[in-house]
Short mmCIF file of C-alpha atoms in Angstrom, two decimals:
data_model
loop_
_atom_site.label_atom_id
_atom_site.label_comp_id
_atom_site.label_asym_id
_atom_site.label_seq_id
_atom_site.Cartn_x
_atom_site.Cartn_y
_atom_site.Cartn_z
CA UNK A 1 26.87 -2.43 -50.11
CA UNK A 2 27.21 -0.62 -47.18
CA UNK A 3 24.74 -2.35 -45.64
CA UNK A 4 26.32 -5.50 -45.93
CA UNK A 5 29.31 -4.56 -44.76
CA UNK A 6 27.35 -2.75 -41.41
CA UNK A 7 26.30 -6.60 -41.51
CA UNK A 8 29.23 -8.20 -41.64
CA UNK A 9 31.07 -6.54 -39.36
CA UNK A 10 28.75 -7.02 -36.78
CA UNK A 11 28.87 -10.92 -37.11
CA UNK A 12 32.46 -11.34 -37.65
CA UNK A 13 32.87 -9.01 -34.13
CA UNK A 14 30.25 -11.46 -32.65
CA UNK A 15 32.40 -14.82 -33.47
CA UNK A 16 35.50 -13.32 -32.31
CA UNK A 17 34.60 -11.56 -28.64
CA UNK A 18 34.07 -13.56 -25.17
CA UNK A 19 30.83 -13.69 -23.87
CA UNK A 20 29.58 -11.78 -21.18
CA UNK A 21 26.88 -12.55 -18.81
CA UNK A 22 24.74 -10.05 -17.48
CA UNK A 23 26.28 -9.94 -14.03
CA UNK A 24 30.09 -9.54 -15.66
CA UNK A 25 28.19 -6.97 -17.36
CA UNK A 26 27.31 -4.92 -13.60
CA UNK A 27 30.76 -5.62 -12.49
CA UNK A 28 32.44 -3.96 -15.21
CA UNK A 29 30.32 -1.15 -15.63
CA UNK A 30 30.57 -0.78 -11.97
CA UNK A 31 34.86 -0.44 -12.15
CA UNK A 32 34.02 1.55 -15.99
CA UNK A 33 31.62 3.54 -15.66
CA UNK A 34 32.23 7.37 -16.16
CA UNK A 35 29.14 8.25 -14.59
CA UNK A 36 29.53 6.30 -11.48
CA UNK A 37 32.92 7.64 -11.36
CA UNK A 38 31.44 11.14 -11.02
CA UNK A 39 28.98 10.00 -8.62
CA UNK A 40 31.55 8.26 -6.44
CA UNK A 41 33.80 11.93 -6.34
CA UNK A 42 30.06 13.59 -5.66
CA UNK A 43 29.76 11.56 -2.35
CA UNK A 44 33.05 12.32 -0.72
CA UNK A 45 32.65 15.83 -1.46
CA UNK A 46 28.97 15.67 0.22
CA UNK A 47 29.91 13.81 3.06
CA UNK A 48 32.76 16.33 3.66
CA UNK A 49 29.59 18.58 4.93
CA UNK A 50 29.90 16.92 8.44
CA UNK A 51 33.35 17.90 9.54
CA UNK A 52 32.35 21.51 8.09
CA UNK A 53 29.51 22.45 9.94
CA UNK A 54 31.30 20.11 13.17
CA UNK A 55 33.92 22.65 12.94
CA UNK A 56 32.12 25.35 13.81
CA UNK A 57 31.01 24.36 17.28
CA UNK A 58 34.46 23.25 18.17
CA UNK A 59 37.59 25.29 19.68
CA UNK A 60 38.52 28.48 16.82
CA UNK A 61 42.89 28.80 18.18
CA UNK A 62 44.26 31.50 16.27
CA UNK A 63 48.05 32.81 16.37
CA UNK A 64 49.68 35.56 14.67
CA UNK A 65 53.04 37.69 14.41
CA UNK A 66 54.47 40.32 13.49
CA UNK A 67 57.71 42.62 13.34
CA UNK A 68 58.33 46.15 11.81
CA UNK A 69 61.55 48.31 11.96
CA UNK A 70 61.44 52.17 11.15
CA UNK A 71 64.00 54.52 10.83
CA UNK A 72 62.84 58.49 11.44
CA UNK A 73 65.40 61.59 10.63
CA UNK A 74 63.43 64.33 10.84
CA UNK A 75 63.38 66.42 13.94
CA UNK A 76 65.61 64.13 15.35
CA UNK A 77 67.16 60.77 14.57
CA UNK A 78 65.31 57.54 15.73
CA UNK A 79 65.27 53.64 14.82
CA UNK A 80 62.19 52.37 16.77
CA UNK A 81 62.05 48.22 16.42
CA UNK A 82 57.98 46.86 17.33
CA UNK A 83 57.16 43.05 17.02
CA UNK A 84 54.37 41.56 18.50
CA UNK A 85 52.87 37.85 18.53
CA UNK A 86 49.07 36.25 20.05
CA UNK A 87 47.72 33.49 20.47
CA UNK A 88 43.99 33.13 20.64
CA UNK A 89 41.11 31.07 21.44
CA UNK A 90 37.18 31.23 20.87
CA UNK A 91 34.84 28.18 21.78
CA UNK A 92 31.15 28.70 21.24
CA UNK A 93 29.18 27.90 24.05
CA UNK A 94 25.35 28.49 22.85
CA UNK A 95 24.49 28.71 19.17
CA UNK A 96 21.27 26.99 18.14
CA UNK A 97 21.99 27.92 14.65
CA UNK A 98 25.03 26.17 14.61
CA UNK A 99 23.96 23.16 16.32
CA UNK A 100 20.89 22.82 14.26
CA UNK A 101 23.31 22.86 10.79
CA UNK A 102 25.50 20.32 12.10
CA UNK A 103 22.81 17.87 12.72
CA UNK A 104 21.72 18.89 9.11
CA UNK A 105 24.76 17.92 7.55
CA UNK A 106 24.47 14.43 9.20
CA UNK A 107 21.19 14.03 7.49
CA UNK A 108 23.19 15.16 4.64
CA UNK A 109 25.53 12.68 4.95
CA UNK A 110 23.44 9.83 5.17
CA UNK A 111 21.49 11.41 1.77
CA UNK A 112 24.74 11.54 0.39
CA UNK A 113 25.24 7.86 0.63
CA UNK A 114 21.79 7.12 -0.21
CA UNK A 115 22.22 9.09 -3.18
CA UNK A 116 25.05 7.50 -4.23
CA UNK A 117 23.66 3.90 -3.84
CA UNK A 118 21.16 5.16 -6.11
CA UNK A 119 22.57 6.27 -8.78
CA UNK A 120 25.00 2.64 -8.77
CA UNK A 121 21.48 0.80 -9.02
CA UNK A 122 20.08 3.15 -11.69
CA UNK A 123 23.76 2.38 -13.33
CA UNK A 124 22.69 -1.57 -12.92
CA UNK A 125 19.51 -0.99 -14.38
CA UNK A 126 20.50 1.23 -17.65
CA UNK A 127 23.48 -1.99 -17.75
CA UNK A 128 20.60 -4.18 -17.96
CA UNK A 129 18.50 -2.72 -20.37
CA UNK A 130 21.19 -1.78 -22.85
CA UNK A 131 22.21 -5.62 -22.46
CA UNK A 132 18.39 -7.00 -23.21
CA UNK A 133 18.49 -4.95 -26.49
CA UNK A 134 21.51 -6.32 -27.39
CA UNK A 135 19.79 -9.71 -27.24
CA UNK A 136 16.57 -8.89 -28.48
CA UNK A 137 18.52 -7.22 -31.82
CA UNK A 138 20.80 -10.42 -32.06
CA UNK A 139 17.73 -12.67 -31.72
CA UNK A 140 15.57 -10.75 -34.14
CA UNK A 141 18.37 -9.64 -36.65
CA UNK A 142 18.49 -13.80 -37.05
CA UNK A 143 14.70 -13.97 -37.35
CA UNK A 144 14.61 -11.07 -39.63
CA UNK A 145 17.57 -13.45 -42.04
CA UNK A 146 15.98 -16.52 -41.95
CA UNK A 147 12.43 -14.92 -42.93
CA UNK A 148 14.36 -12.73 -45.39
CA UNK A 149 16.07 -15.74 -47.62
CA UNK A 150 12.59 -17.89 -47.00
CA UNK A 151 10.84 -14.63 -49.02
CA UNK A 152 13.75 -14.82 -51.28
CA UNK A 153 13.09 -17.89 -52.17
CA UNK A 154 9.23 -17.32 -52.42
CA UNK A 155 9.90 -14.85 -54.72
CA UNK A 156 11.87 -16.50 -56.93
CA UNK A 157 10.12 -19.76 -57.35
CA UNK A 158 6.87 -17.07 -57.85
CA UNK A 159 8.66 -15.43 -60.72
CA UNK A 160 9.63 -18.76 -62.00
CA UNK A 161 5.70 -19.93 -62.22
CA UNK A 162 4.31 -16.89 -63.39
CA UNK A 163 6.59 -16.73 -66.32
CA UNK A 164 5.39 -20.46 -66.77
CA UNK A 165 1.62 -19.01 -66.09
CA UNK A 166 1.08 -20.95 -63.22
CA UNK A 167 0.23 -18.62 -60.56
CA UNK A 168 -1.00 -14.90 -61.42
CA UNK A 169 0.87 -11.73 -60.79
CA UNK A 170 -0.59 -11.25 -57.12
CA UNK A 171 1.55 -14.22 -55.97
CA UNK A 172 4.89 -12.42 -57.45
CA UNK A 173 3.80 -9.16 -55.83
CA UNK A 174 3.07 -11.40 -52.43
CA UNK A 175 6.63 -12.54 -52.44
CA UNK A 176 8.22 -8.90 -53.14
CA UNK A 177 6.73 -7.42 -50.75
CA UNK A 178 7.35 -9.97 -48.07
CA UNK A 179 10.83 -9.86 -48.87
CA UNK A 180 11.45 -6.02 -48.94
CA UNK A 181 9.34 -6.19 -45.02
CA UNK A 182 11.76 -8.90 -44.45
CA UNK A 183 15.14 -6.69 -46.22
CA UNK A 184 13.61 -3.35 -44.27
CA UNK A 185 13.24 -5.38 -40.88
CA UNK A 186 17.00 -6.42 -41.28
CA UNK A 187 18.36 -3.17 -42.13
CA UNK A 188 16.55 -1.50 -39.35
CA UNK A 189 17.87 -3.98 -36.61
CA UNK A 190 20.77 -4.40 -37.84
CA UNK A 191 21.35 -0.45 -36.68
CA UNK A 192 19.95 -0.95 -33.46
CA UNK A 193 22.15 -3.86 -32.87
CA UNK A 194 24.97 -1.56 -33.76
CA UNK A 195 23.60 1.08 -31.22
CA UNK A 196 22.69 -1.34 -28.53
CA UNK A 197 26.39 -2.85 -28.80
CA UNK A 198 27.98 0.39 -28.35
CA UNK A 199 25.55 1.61 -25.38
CA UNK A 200 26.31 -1.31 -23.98
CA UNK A 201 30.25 -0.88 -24.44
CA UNK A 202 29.62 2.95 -23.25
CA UNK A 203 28.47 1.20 -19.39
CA UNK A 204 31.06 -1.82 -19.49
CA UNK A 205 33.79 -1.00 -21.49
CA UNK A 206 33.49 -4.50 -22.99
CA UNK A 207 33.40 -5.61 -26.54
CA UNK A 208 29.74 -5.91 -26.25
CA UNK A 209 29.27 -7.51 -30.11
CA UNK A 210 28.50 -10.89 -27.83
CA UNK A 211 26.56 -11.80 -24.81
CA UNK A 212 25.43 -14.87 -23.12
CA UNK A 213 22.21 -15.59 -23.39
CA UNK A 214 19.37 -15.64 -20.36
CA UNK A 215 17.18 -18.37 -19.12
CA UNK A 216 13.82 -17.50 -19.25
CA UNK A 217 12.98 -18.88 -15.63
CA UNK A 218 14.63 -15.35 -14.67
CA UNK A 219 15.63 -14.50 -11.08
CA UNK A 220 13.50 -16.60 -9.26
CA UNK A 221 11.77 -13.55 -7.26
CA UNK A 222 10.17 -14.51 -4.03
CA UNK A 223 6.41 -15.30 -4.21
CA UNK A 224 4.72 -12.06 -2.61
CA UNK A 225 0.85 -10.52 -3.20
CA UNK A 226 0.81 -7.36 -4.81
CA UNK A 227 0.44 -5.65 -1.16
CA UNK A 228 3.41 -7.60 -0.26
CA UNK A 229 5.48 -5.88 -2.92
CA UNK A 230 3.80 -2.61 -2.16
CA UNK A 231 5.26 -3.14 1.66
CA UNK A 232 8.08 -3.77 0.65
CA UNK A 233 8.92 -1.33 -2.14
CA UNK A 234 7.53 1.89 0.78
CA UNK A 235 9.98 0.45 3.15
CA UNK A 236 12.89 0.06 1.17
CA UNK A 237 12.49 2.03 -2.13
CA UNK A 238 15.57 4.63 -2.28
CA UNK A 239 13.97 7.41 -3.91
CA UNK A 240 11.41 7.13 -0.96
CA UNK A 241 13.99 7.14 1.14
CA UNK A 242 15.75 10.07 0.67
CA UNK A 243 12.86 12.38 -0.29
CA UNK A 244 12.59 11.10 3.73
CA UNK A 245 15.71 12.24 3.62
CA UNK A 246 15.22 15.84 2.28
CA UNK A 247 12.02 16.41 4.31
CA UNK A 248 14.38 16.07 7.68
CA UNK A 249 17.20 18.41 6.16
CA UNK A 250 14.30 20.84 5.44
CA UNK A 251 13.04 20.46 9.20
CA UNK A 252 16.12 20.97 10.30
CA UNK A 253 16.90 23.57 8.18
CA UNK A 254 13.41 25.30 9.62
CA UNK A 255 14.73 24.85 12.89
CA UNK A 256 18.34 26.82 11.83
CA UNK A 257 16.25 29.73 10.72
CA UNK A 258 14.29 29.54 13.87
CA UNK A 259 17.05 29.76 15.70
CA UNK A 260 18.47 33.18 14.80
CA UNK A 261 15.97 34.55 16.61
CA UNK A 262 18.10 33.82 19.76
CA UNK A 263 21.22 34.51 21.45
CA UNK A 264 24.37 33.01 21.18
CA UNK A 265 26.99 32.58 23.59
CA UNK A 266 31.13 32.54 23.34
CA UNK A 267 34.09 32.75 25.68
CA UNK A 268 37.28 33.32 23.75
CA UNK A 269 40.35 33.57 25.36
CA UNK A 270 43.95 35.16 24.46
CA UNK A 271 47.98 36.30 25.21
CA UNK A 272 49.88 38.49 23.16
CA UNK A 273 53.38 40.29 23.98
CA UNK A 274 54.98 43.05 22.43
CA UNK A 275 58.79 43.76 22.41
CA UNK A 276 59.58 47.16 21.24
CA UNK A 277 62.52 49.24 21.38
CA UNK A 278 63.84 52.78 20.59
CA UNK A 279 67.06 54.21 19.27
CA UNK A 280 67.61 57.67 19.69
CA UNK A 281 70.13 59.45 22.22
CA UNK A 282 69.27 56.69 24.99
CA UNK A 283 68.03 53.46 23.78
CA UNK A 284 65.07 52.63 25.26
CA UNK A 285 63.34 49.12 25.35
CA UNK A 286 60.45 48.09 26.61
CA UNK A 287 57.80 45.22 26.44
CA UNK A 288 54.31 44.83 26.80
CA UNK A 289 52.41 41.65 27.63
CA UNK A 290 48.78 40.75 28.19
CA UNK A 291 46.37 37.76 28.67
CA UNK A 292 42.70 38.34 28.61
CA UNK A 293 39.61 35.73 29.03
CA UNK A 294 36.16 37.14 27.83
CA UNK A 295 32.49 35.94 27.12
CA UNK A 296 30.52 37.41 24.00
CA UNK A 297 26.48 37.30 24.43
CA UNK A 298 24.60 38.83 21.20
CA UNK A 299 21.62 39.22 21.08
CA UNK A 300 19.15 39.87 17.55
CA UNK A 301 16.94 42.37 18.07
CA UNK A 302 16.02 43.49 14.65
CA UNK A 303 17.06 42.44 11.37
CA UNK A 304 14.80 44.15 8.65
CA UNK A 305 12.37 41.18 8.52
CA UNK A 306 14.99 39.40 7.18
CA UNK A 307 14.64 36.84 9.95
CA UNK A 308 10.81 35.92 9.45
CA UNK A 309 11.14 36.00 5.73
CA UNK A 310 13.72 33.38 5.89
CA UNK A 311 11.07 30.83 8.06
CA UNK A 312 8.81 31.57 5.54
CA UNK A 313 10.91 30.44 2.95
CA UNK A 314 11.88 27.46 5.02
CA UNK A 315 8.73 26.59 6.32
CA UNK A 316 7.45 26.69 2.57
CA UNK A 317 10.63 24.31 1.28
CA UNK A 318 9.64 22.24 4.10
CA UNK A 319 5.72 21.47 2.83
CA UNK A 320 7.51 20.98 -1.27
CA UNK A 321 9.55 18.19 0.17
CA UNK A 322 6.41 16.41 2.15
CA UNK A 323 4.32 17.17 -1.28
CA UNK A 324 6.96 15.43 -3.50
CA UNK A 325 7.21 12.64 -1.10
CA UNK A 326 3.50 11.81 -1.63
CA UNK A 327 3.93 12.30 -5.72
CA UNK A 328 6.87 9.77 -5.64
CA UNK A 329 5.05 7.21 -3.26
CA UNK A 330 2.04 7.75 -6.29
CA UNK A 331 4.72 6.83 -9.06
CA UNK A 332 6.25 4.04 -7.09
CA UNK A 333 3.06 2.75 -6.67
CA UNK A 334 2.16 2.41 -10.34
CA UNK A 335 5.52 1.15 -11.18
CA UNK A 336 5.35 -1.62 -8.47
CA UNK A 337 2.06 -2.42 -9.81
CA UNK A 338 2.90 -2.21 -13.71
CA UNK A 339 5.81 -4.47 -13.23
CA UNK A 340 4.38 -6.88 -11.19
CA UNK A 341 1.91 -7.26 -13.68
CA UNK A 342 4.48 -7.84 -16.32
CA UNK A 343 5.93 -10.49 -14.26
CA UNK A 344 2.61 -12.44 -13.07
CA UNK A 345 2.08 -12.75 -16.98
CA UNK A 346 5.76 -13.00 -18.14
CA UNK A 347 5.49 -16.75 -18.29
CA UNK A 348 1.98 -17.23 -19.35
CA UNK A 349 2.67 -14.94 -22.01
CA UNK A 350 6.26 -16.37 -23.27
CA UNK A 351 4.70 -20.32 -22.96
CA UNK A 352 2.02 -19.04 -25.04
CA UNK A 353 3.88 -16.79 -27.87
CA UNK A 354 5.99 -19.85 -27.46
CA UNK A 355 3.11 -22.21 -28.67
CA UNK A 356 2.30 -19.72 -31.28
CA UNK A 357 5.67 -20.35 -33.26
CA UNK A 358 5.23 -23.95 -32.74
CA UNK A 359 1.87 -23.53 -34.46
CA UNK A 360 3.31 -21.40 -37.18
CA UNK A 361 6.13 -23.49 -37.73
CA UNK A 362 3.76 -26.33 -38.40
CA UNK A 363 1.35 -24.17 -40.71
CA UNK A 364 4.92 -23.05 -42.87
CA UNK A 365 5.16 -26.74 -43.27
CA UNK A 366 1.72 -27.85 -44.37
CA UNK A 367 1.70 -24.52 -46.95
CA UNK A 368 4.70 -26.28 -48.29
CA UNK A 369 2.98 -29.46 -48.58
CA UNK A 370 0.06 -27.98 -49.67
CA UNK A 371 1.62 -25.91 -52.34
CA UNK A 372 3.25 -28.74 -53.94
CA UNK A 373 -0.12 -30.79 -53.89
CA UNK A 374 -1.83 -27.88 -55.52
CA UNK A 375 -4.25 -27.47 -51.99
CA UNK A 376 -2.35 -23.76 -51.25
CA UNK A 377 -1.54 -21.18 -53.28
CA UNK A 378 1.85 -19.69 -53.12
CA UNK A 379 0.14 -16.05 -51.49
CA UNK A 380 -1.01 -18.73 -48.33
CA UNK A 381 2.56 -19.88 -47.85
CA UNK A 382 4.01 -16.47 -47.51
CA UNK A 383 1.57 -15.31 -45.28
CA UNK A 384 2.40 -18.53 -43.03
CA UNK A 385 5.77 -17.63 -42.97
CA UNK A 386 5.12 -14.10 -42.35
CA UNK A 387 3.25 -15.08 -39.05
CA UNK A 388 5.84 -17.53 -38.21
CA UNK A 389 8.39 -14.34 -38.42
CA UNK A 390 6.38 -12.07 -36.65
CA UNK A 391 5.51 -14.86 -33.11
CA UNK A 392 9.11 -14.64 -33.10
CA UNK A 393 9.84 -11.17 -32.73
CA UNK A 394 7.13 -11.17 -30.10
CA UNK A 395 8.44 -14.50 -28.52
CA UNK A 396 11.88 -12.61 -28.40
CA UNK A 397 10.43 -9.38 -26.90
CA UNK A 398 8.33 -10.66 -24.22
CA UNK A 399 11.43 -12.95 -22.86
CA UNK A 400 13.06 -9.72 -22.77
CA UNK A 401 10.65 -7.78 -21.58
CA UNK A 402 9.74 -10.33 -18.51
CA UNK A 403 13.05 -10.86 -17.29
CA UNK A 404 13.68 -6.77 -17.03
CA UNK A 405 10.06 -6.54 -15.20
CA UNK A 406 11.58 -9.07 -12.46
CA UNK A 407 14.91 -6.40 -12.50
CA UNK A 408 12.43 -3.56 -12.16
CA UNK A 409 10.93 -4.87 -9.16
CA UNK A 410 14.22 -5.67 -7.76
CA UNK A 411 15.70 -2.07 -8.29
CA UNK A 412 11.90 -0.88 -6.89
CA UNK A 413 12.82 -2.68 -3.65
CA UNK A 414 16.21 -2.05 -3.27
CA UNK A 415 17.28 -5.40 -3.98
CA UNK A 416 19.38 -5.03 -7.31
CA UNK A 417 22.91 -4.79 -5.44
CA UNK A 418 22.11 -8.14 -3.77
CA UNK A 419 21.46 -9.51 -7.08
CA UNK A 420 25.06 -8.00 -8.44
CA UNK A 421 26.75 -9.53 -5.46
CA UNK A 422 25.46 -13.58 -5.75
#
């Protein structure tokens, strides 16, 4: 009972939502999406890192006041009044350090953005995939129904002739058991369909229970060799991109430690004036003023090793980020070459599953006929429309599966927000 209602539900949400394509589908999840959201807050802290480590090699102007009054009774009687104000002013003149962090943070920067752009595609791609299971469960949930009531039917035309003693027990047990595969199948999509639906809602906050469906032509991808795609995907892959990315923060981060062993150089500047006054028998007031210019040279001479263990450190970080760069240009690699594989027989594969339920289709009907004329037995017409069933749930999966190759590729190459935008 529950079951059915798990069922119904599900179709009556289907007949009453809009349907979605899978571009609405990116836009929506792009404006919806929690964890773009985050990401989105995560870049304009990171690119904050600029104007940071900018400040630091511009002017430092400093000001500050202050005012006291005491009274003293004891030897004698006194009110002394002190105030004092400054204004200062420090601009660094040679830091390497400094310097070297700032251009770091640009790197940063750019990562940041990178990072972010990243994260929106893997977004699109998660979109897409939770959308292509939606289809595949609506597409085989109907396969699974059509194959379940054709095995219903099997079965009871079965018990009908056995009790008649036309056909033996083995037919009866034929039918049952195609029709609890058939009643399991059902069940067992019918939850995925529930989970796709609401992973999908989860990325787009859209009633999800409906979706258009796809042609199977795809997205037309340009017609490139496998070293083609290979170019392509090293030139433009993101990940690629900023592990290029961390390898010059870590150089420049070398660089930074580097630096410390040498000096650095400030001139800092300053006035400050200090009206005071005194109470006593004769009031005396006076005032002090000053300006002063200056230049500050230090100069490291011994830090505890500190120094040297730090560009060992860095130096180390630097070869990890060069090592992972080769590990993800080996992963890209196989993906690039696993998808493209998928797509080069993505069509051959569909026409042919394709032909396969045409085949089937035709053997259900000449069991039938063949039944009636006494040619089949009733065991050979279940098993036809078992393999008609099961071409379909392949036809359905390798449409599926073809058209999210062509989206892997795209997202390999950095070409999935062009695909959003047309």
């Amino acid at each position: 009972m529950k079951i059915q209602s798990l069922m119904l539900a599900v179709t009556l949400s289907s007949s009453m939502t809009h349907a979605f394509n899978l571009q609405e589908a990116w836009k929506a999840a792009e404006n919806n999406a929690s964890e773009l959201e985050k990401n989105r807050y995560d870049l304009i802290a990171n690119q904050e890192q600029i104007p940071i480590a900018r400040a630091t090699l511009l002017p430092q102007v400093v000001s500050s006041a202050s005012y006291q009054k005491q009274r003293q009774t004891q030897p004698s009687l006194l009110d002394r009044t002190s105030q004092s104000w400054r204004i200062s002013a420090s601009q660094t003149i040679f830091n390497l350090n400094k310097w070297y962090k700032y251009k770091e943070s640009q790197i940063a920067g750019l990562a940041a953005q990178q990072q972010f752009d990243l994260s929106r595609q893997q977004l699109l791609l998660k979109v897409s995939e939770a959308y292509f299971n939606v289809l595949i469960a609506q597409e085989s949930l109907a396969s699974s129904q059509k194959a379940k009531d054709a095995f219903l039917i099997q079965k009871q035309q079965a018990e009908a002739q056995f009790k008649k003693g036309v056909v033996s027990i083995v037919d009866v047990q034929e039918a049952q058991s195609g029709y609890e595969s058939a009643l399991a199948d059902e069940i067992e999509i019918t939850a995925q369909l529930v989970q796709a639906n609401v992973q999908l809602e989860i990325y787009t906050h859209l009633d999800s229970a409906s979706v258009e469906q796809l042609p199977v032509e795809g997205i037309q991808l340009p017609n490139l060799s496998i070293e083609e795609w290979h170019h392509q995907v090293q030139e433009n892959n993101l990940e690629l991109n900023l592990q290029n990315q961390a390898i010059a923060r870590a150089e420049q981060e070398l660089k930074a430690t580097q630096a410390n062993h040498y000096p650095t150089v400030e001139v800092s500047t300053g006035y400050n004036k200090n009206p005071n006054s005194y109470s006593s028998d004769s009031v005396q007031n006076y005032d002090t003023q000053a300006g002063y210019i200056g230049i500050n040279v230090n100069l490291p001479l011994f830090s505890g090793g500190e120094t040297n263990a730090l560009i060992r450190q860095a130096r180390a970080k630097l070869a990890s980020e060069q090592a992972e760069l080769k590990v993800l240009k080996e992963k890209v690699k196989l993906s690039t070459a696993e998808n493209f594989a998928k797509v080069e027989t993505g069509k051959a594969r569909i026409k042919a599953l394709a032909k396969l339920v045409e085949t089937n289709q035709v053997k259900v009907r000449s069991s039938t006929l063949g039944q009636q004329y006494g040619l089949l037995s009733n065991v050979d017409r279940i098993r036809a429309e078992k393999e008609l069933y099961e071409s379909k749930l392949k036809l359905t999966q390798a449409k599926y599966q073809f058209l999210q190759a062509e989206i892997n590729l795209m997202q390999l190459c950095n070409q999935m927000i062009k695909a959003q935008e047309v």
